[in-house]
PDB file of C-alpha atoms in Angstrom:
ATOM      1  CA  GLY A   1     106.531 109.745  87.891  1.00 71.00           C
ATOM      2  CA  ALA A   2     106.054 106.679  90.012  1.00 87.00           C
ATOM      3  CA  VAL A   3     104.095 106.979  93.237  1.00 92.00           C
ATOM      4  CA  VAL A   4     104.154 104.709  96.262  1.00 95.00           C
ATOM      5  CA  SER A   5     101.558 105.138  98.969  1.00 95.00           C
ATOM      6  CA  GLN A   6     101.334 103.815 102.493  1.00 96.00           C
ATOM      7  CA  HIS A   7      98.382 103.422 104.771  1.00 97.00           C
ATOM      8  CA  PRO A   8      97.921 104.419 107.484  1.00 97.00           C
ATOM      9  CA  SER A   9     100.270 107.363 107.814  1.00 95.00           C
ATOM     10  CA  TRP A  10     100.250 106.975 111.567  1.00 96.00           C
ATOM     11  CA  VAL A  11      98.785 104.504 114.026  1.00 97.00           C
ATOM     12  CA  ILE A  12      98.648 104.128 117.775  1.00 97.00           C
ATOM     13  CA  CYS A  13      97.972 100.705 119.213  1.00 96.00           C
ATOM     14  CA  LYS A  14      98.053  98.990 122.557  1.00 97.00           C
ATOM     15  CA  SER A  15     100.754  96.571 123.543  1.00 97.00           C
ATOM     16  CA  GLY A  16      99.922  93.021 122.502  1.00 97.00           C
ATOM     17  CA  THR A  17      97.757  93.932 119.529  1.00 97.00           C
ATOM     18  CA  SER A  18      98.630  93.570 115.846  1.00 97.00           C
ATOM     19  CA  VAL A  19      98.893  96.321 113.266  1.00 98.00           C
ATOM     20  CA  LYS A  20      98.815  96.047 109.482  1.00 98.00           C
ATOM     21  CA  ILE A  21     100.558  98.556 107.231  1.00 98.00           C
ATOM     22  CA  GLU A  22      99.880  98.680 103.498  1.00 98.00           C
ATOM     23  CA  CYS A  23     102.277  99.695 100.752  1.00 97.00           C
ATOM     24  CA  ARG A  24     100.915 100.289  97.259  1.00 97.00           C
ATOM     25  CA  SER A  25     102.522 101.145  93.950  1.00 96.00           C
ATOM     26  CA  LEU A  26      99.900 103.405  92.418  1.00 94.00           C
ATOM     27  CA  ASP A  27     100.865 103.625  88.770  1.00 91.00           C
ATOM     28  CA  PHE A  28     103.277 100.761  88.205  1.00 94.00           C
ATOM     29  CA  GLN A  29     103.687  97.125  89.052  1.00 94.00           C
ATOM     30  CA  ALA A  30     106.236  95.936  91.560  1.00 93.00           C
ATOM     31  CA  THR A  31     107.119  92.280  91.910  1.00 92.00           C
ATOM     32  CA  THR A  32     109.520  93.301  94.650  1.00 93.00           C
ATOM     33  CA  MET A  33     109.078  95.782  97.439  1.00 95.00           C
ATOM     34  CA  PHE A  34     111.250  96.601 100.423  1.00 95.00           C
ATOM     35  CA  TRP A  35     110.396  97.378 104.032  1.00 96.00           C
ATOM     36  CA  TYR A  36     112.558  99.592 106.208  1.00 95.00           C
ATOM     37  CA  ARG A  37     112.312 100.915 109.719  1.00 95.00           C
ATOM     38  CA  GLN A  38     113.739 104.148 110.967  1.00 91.00           C
ATOM     39  CA  PHE A  39     114.236 105.105 114.598  1.00 89.00           C
ATOM     40  CA  PRO A  40     114.308 108.798 115.531  1.00 85.00           C
ATOM     41  CA  LYS A  41     117.359 110.598 114.229  1.00 83.00           C
ATOM     42  CA  GLN A  42     118.710 107.408 112.702  1.00 87.00           C
ATOM     43  CA  SER A  43     119.104 105.977 109.245  1.00 90.00           C
ATOM     44  CA  LEU A  44     116.869 103.486 107.488  1.00 91.00           C
ATOM     45  CA  MET A  45     117.464  99.835 108.187  1.00 92.00           C
ATOM     46  CA  LEU A  46     116.242  97.260 105.716  1.00 92.00           C
ATOM     47  CA  MET A  47     113.929  94.757 107.362  1.00 95.00           C
ATOM     48  CA  ALA A  48     112.870  92.531 104.522  1.00 95.00           C
ATOM     49  CA  THR A  49     112.360  92.096 100.806  1.00 94.00           C
ATOM     50  CA  SER A  50     108.787  91.407  99.808  1.00 94.00           C
ATOM     51  CA  ASN A  51     108.327  89.162  96.757  1.00 92.00           C
ATOM     52  CA  GLU A  52     105.069  88.836  94.900  1.00 92.00           C
ATOM     53  CA  GLY A  53     103.885  85.243  94.925  1.00 88.00           C
ATOM     54  CA  SER A  54     106.599  83.930  97.226  1.00 90.00           C
ATOM     55  CA  LYS A  55     107.960  84.255 100.737  1.00 92.00           C
ATOM     56  CA  ALA A  56     109.614  87.407 101.922  1.00 94.00           C
ATOM     57  CA  THR A  57     113.339  87.496 102.556  1.00 93.00           C
ATOM     58  CA  TYR A  58     114.229  88.843 105.984  1.00 95.00           C
ATOM     59  CA  GLU A  59     117.420  90.562 107.005  1.00 93.00           C
ATOM     60  CA  GLN A  60     119.504  89.106 109.765  1.00 93.00           C
ATOM     61  CA  GLY A  61     118.074  89.846 113.167  1.00 94.00           C
ATOM     62  CA  VAL A  62     114.532  90.557 111.963  1.00 95.00           C
ATOM     63  CA  GLU A  63     111.942  88.171 113.413  1.00 94.00           C
ATOM     64  CA  LYS A  64     109.849  86.851 110.552  1.00 93.00           C
ATOM     65  CA  ASP A  65     107.100  85.627 112.877  1.00 95.00           C
ATOM     66  CA  LYS A  66     106.766  89.081 114.366  1.00 96.00           C
ATOM     67  CA  PHE A  67     106.887  91.065 111.156  1.00 97.00           C
ATOM     68  CA  LEU A  68     104.628  89.243 108.722  1.00 97.00           C
ATOM     69  CA  ILE A  69     104.905  90.285 105.099  1.00 96.00           C
ATOM     70  CA  ASN A  70     102.425  89.421 102.399  1.00 94.00           C
ATOM     71  CA  HIS A  71     102.842  90.516  98.781  1.00 94.00           C
ATOM     72  CA  ALA A  72      99.380  89.665  97.554  1.00 87.00           C
ATOM     73  CA  SER A  73      99.448  91.388  94.176  1.00 93.00           C
ATOM     74  CA  LEU A  74     101.756  93.287  91.855  1.00 94.00           C
ATOM     75  CA  THR A  75     100.784  96.566  93.495  1.00 95.00           C
ATOM     76  CA  LEU A  76     100.319  95.704  97.163  1.00 96.00           C
ATOM     77  CA  SER A  77     102.557  94.540  99.980  1.00 97.00           C
ATOM     78  CA  THR A  78     101.514  94.472 103.621  1.00 97.00           C
ATOM     79  CA  LEU A  79     103.558  94.425 106.801  1.00 98.00           C
ATOM     80  CA  THR A  80     101.833  93.162 109.934  1.00 97.00           C
ATOM     81  CA  VAL A  81     103.460  93.816 113.264  1.00 98.00           C
ATOM     82  CA  THR A  82     102.167  91.049 115.494  1.00 97.00           C
ATOM     83  CA  SER A  83     101.888  91.301 119.273  1.00 96.00           C
ATOM     84  CA  ALA A  84     103.323  94.783 119.161  1.00 97.00           C
ATOM     85  CA  HIS A  85     105.407  96.106 122.041  1.00 96.00           C
ATOM     86  CA  PRO A  86     106.619  99.626 122.801  1.00 96.00           C
ATOM     87  CA  GLU A  87     110.055  98.820 121.358  1.00 95.00           C
ATOM     88  CA  ASP A  88     108.348  98.273 117.991  1.00 96.00           C
ATOM     89  CA  SER A  89     107.425 101.944 117.915  1.00 96.00           C
ATOM     90  CA  SER A  90     109.160 103.339 114.859  1.00 95.00           C
ATOM     91  CA  PHE A  91     108.754 104.867 111.418  1.00 94.00           C
ATOM     92  CA  TYR A  92     108.133 102.151 108.833  1.00 96.00           C
ATOM     93  CA  ILE A  93     108.861 102.946 105.186  1.00 95.00           C
ATOM     94  CA  CYS A  94     108.406 100.865 102.059  1.00 96.00           C
ATOM     95  CA  SER A  95     109.956 101.240  98.634  1.00 94.00           C
ATOM     96  CA  ALA A  96     109.470  99.771  95.195  1.00 94.00           C
ATOM     97  CA  PRO A  97     111.844  99.747  92.221  1.00 91.00           C
ATOM     98  CA  TYR A  98     110.685 101.564  89.104  1.00 90.00           C
ATOM     99  CA  ARG A  99     112.412 101.272  85.783  1.00 86.00           C
ATOM    100  CA  ALA A 100     113.893 104.564  84.605  1.00 81.00           C
ATOM    101  CA  GLY A 101     115.806 104.220  81.366  1.00 80.00           C
ATOM    102  CA  ASN A 102     118.440 101.515  81.689  1.00 78.00           C
ATOM    103  CA  SER A 103     118.301 101.320  85.446  1.00 78.00           C
ATOM    104  CA  TYR A 104     115.923 101.305  88.366  1.00 82.00           C
ATOM    105  CA  GLU A 105     115.058 103.944  90.905  1.00 85.00           C
ATOM    106  CA  GLN A 106     113.569 103.101  94.253  1.00 88.00           C
ATOM    107  CA  TYR A 107     110.467 105.106  95.048  1.00 91.00           C
ATOM    108  CA  PHE A 108     109.564 105.419  98.680  1.00 93.00           C
ATOM    109  CA  GLY A 109     106.251 105.629 100.408  1.00 94.00           C
ATOM    110  CA  PRO A 110     105.660 108.514 102.819  1.00 92.00           C
ATOM    111  CA  GLY A 111     106.089 106.233 105.817  1.00 93.00           C
ATOM    112  CA  THR A 112     103.908 105.007 108.671  1.00 95.00           C
ATOM    113  CA  ARG A 113     104.578 106.114 112.205  1.00 95.00           C
ATOM    114  CA  LEU A 114     103.708 103.378 114.681  1.00 97.00           C
ATOM    115  CA  THR A 115     103.370 104.135 118.360  1.00 97.00           C
ATOM    116  CA  VAL A 116     102.754 101.250 120.732  1.00 97.00           C
ATOM    117  CA  THR A 117     101.480 102.199 124.167  1.00 96.00           C
TER     118      THR A 117
ATOM    119  CA  ALA B   1     129.489  93.208 100.529  1.00 76.00           C
ATOM    120  CA  GLN B   2     128.493  96.835 100.253  1.00 82.00           C
ATOM    121  CA  SER B   3     128.640  99.683 102.725  1.00 89.00           C
ATOM    122  CA  VAL B   4     128.370 103.434 102.856  1.00 94.00           C
ATOM    123  CA  THR B   5     130.095 105.909 105.167  1.00 96.00           C
ATOM    124  CA  GLN B   6     128.845 109.439 105.476  1.00 96.00           C
ATOM    125  CA  LEU B   7     131.731 111.317 106.965  1.00 96.00           C
ATOM    126  CA  ASP B   8     129.758 114.073 108.706  1.00 95.00           C
ATOM    127  CA  SER B   9     126.722 113.548 110.887  1.00 95.00           C
ATOM    128  CA  HIS B  10     125.972 117.289 110.933  1.00 97.00           C
ATOM    129  CA  VAL B  11     126.853 120.075 108.526  1.00 98.00           C
ATOM    130  CA  SER B  12     125.980 123.697 109.120  1.00 98.00           C
ATOM    131  CA  VAL B  13     126.225 126.382 106.445  1.00 98.00           C
ATOM    132  CA  SER B  14     125.029 129.918 105.902  1.00 98.00           C
ATOM    133  CA  GLU B  15     122.431 130.644 103.265  1.00 97.00           C
ATOM    134  CA  GLY B  16     124.078 131.366  99.948  1.00 97.00           C
ATOM    135  CA  THR B  17     127.304 129.490 100.709  1.00 98.00           C
ATOM    136  CA  PRO B  18     128.374 126.175  99.144  1.00 98.00           C
ATOM    137  CA  VAL B  19     127.281 122.815 100.492  1.00 98.00           C
ATOM    138  CA  LEU B  20     129.490 119.719 100.641  1.00 98.00           C
ATOM    139  CA  LEU B  21     128.178 116.440 102.047  1.00 98.00           C
ATOM    140  CA  ARG B  22     130.740 113.664 101.963  1.00 98.00           C
ATOM    141  CA  CYS B  23     130.146 110.014 101.194  1.00 98.00           C
ATOM    142  CA  ASN B  24     132.507 107.065 100.742  1.00 97.00           C
ATOM    143  CA  TYR B  25     131.358 103.667  99.612  1.00 94.00           C
ATOM    144  CA  SER B  26     132.593 100.117  99.538  1.00 91.00           C
ATOM    145  CA  SER B  27     131.394  97.620  96.976  1.00 85.00           C
ATOM    146  CA  SER B  28     132.723  94.365  95.644  1.00 77.00           C
ATOM    147  CA  TYR B  29     131.141  95.015  92.257  1.00 78.00           C
ATOM    148  CA  SER B  30     129.999  97.932  90.143  1.00 80.00           C
ATOM    149  CA  PRO B  31     127.713  99.995  92.308  1.00 86.00           C
ATOM    150  CA  SER B  32     124.799 102.256  91.717  1.00 88.00           C
ATOM    151  CA  LEU B  33     124.872 105.252  94.034  1.00 92.00           C
ATOM    152  CA  PHE B  34     122.122 107.593  95.096  1.00 93.00           C
ATOM    153  CA  TRP B  35     121.524 110.611  97.253  1.00 97.00           C
ATOM    154  CA  TYR B  36     118.147 110.928  98.934  1.00 95.00           C
ATOM    155  CA  VAL B  37     116.774 113.801 101.007  1.00 96.00           C
ATOM    156  CA  GLN B  38     114.311 113.465 103.869  1.00 93.00           C
ATOM    157  CA  HIS B  39     112.493 116.414 105.345  1.00 89.00           C
ATOM    158  CA  PRO B  40     111.116 116.051 108.902  1.00 81.00           C
ATOM    159  CA  ASN B  41     108.425 113.366 109.181  1.00 72.00           C
ATOM    160  CA  LYS B  42     108.387 112.945 105.430  1.00 76.00           C
ATOM    161  CA  GLY B  43     109.319 110.205 102.995  1.00 80.00           C
ATOM    162  CA  LEU B  44     112.470 110.135 100.959  1.00 90.00           C
ATOM    163  CA  GLN B  45     112.995 112.027  97.736  1.00 91.00           C
ATOM    164  CA  LEU B  46     115.607 111.081  95.175  1.00 91.00           C
ATOM    165  CA  LEU B  47     118.078 113.895  94.513  1.00 95.00           C
ATOM    166  CA  LEU B  48     120.302 112.170  91.977  1.00 93.00           C
ATOM    167  CA  LYS B  49     121.764 108.841  90.956  1.00 90.00           C
ATOM    168  CA  TYR B  50     124.895 107.352  89.431  1.00 90.00           C
ATOM    169  CA  THR B  51     124.499 104.167  87.439  1.00 81.00           C
ATOM    170  CA  SER B  52     127.768 103.785  85.484  1.00 75.00           C
ATOM    171  CA  ALA B  53     127.159 106.524  82.959  1.00 75.00           C
ATOM    172  CA  ALA B  54     128.572 110.048  83.384  1.00 84.00           C
ATOM    173  CA  THR B  55     130.634 110.412  86.548  1.00 89.00           C
ATOM    174  CA  LEU B  56     129.354 113.936  87.220  1.00 94.00           C
ATOM    175  CA  VAL B  57     125.691 113.658  87.975  1.00 95.00           C
ATOM    176  CA  LYS B  58     123.291 116.576  88.160  1.00 95.00           C
ATOM    177  CA  GLY B  59     120.156 116.300  90.230  1.00 95.00           C
ATOM    178  CA  ILE B  60     117.210 118.317  91.337  1.00 95.00           C
ATOM    179  CA  ASN B  61     117.310 121.637  93.197  1.00 94.00           C
ATOM    180  CA  GLY B  62     120.811 122.471  92.003  1.00 96.00           C
ATOM    181  CA  PHE B  63     122.553 119.506  93.623  1.00 97.00           C
ATOM    182  CA  GLU B  64     125.234 117.485  91.905  1.00 97.00           C
ATOM    183  CA  ALA B  65     127.626 114.688  92.798  1.00 97.00           C
ATOM    184  CA  GLU B  66     130.773 113.249  91.298  1.00 95.00           C
ATOM    185  CA  PHE B  67     131.561 109.557  91.263  1.00 94.00           C
ATOM    186  CA  LYS B  68     135.277 109.009  91.872  1.00 94.00           C
ATOM    187  CA  LYS B  69     136.166 105.361  91.647  1.00 91.00           C
ATOM    188  CA  SER B  70     139.799 105.873  92.659  1.00 92.00           C
ATOM    189  CA  GLU B  71     138.687 107.548  95.872  1.00 94.00           C
ATOM    190  CA  THR B  72     135.527 105.437  96.305  1.00 94.00           C
ATOM    191  CA  SER B  73     133.659 108.661  96.914  1.00 96.00           C
ATOM    192  CA  PHE B  74     130.356 110.169  95.858  1.00 97.00           C
ATOM    193  CA  HIS B  75     130.230 113.591  97.499  1.00 98.00           C
ATOM    194  CA  LEU B  76     127.142 115.790  97.164  1.00 98.00           C
ATOM    195  CA  THR B  77     127.566 119.491  96.431  1.00 98.00           C
ATOM    196  CA  LYS B  78     125.497 122.576  95.802  1.00 98.00           C
ATOM    197  CA  PRO B  79     126.952 125.990  94.930  1.00 98.00           C
ATOM    198  CA  SER B  80     124.575 128.037  97.048  1.00 97.00           C
ATOM    199  CA  ALA B  81     122.525 126.791  99.975  1.00 98.00           C
ATOM    200  CA  HIS B  82     118.908 127.751 100.438  1.00 97.00           C
ATOM    201  CA  MET B  83     116.952 127.683 103.668  1.00 96.00           C
ATOM    202  CA  SER B  84     114.696 125.007 102.201  1.00 94.00           C
ATOM    203  CA  ASP B  85     117.706 122.681 101.826  1.00 96.00           C
ATOM    204  CA  ALA B  86     117.750 122.050 105.571  1.00 96.00           C
ATOM    205  CA  ALA B  87     116.998 118.334 105.894  1.00 96.00           C
ATOM    206  CA  GLU B  88     118.535 114.903 106.385  1.00 96.00           C
ATOM    207  CA  TYR B  89     120.566 113.557 103.472  1.00 97.00           C
ATOM    208  CA  PHE B  90     121.315 109.901 102.848  1.00 96.00           C
ATOM    209  CA  CYS B  91     123.954 108.424 100.597  1.00 97.00           C
ATOM    210  CA  VAL B  92     122.852 105.025  99.338  1.00 94.00           C
ATOM    211  CA  VAL B  93     124.541 102.179  97.467  1.00 92.00           C
ATOM    212  CA  THR B  94     123.103  99.197  95.672  1.00 87.00           C
ATOM    213  CA  ASN B  95     124.211  96.840  92.973  1.00 75.00           C
ATOM    214  CA  SER B  96     124.529  98.033  89.437  1.00 62.00           C
ATOM    215  CA  GLY B  97     121.107  98.681  87.968  1.00 61.00           C
ATOM    216  CA  GLY B  98     119.486  99.772  91.188  1.00 60.00           C
ATOM    217  CA  TYR B  99     116.879  97.029  91.415  1.00 70.00           C
ATOM    218  CA  ASN B 100     117.944  95.370  94.587  1.00 77.00           C
ATOM    219  CA  LYS B 101     117.984  96.369  98.228  1.00 80.00           C
ATOM    220  CA  LEU B 102     119.520  99.666  99.168  1.00 87.00           C
ATOM    221  CA  ILE B 103     122.253 100.113 101.755  1.00 89.00           C
ATOM    222  CA  PHE B 104     121.900 103.438 103.545  1.00 92.00           C
ATOM    223  CA  GLY B 105     124.543 105.609 105.092  1.00 94.00           C
ATOM    224  CA  ALA B 106     123.949 106.963 108.579  1.00 94.00           C
ATOM    225  CA  GLY B 107     122.765 110.283 107.211  1.00 95.00           C
ATOM    226  CA  THR B 108     123.965 113.872 107.371  1.00 97.00           C
ATOM    227  CA  ARG B 109     121.796 116.543 108.878  1.00 96.00           C
ATOM    228  CA  LEU B 110     122.188 119.801 106.986  1.00 97.00           C
ATOM    229  CA  ALA B 111     121.381 123.026 108.820  1.00 97.00           C
ATOM    230  CA  VAL B 112     121.173 126.292 106.882  1.00 97.00           C
ATOM    231  CA  HIS B 113     121.449 129.559 108.773  1.00 96.00           C
ATOM    232  CA  PRO B 114     120.279 132.945 107.527  1.00 95.00           C
TER     233      PRO B 114
END
């Protein structure tokens, strides 16, 4: 089946620094990927849609200058949290749609836990 | 617009008894519906999906769900709970075909007691 990986799996950074998270589709191509964040004991909230070769589409309330998304190839999307603050600490998860029969299934990466100190 | 309501934030069952996790959806067009499971500090795993074919959908690990358009429901069931079923479960809706962004329910935490 389809596999989506994320790197790193966890990261600790100091306030004011930037952190890059990678999302890769390992055995299929994905022109679109999705980035979510999940706070403890809460559901996933869509942050943005990453589009290969074009600008990302951000959900309402998500600062595009803070959460930079680059979809550089058909298998890689990156999320950069710029000037991170403690309130950015969260679990970040990506997904990519994979064709299964006549429909698509979203495959999720294992997530990246970001802690900003 | 689309939305999902999971009616129970917590469900507790005894091992070997049936599981029922309730989900209602709202969609202005034909939806695709999914159930995902998330174990602690892990990614999400697809349990099953409905994409306009059979209304009774069978998934992995003995789970199944029935799409009821008249009730706008997509409840998840399992005849006999296992300790390993303890996890967070998310009901998810997207547009027909499943390609686009997913709308997640708030989640239901399932506890299984011996």
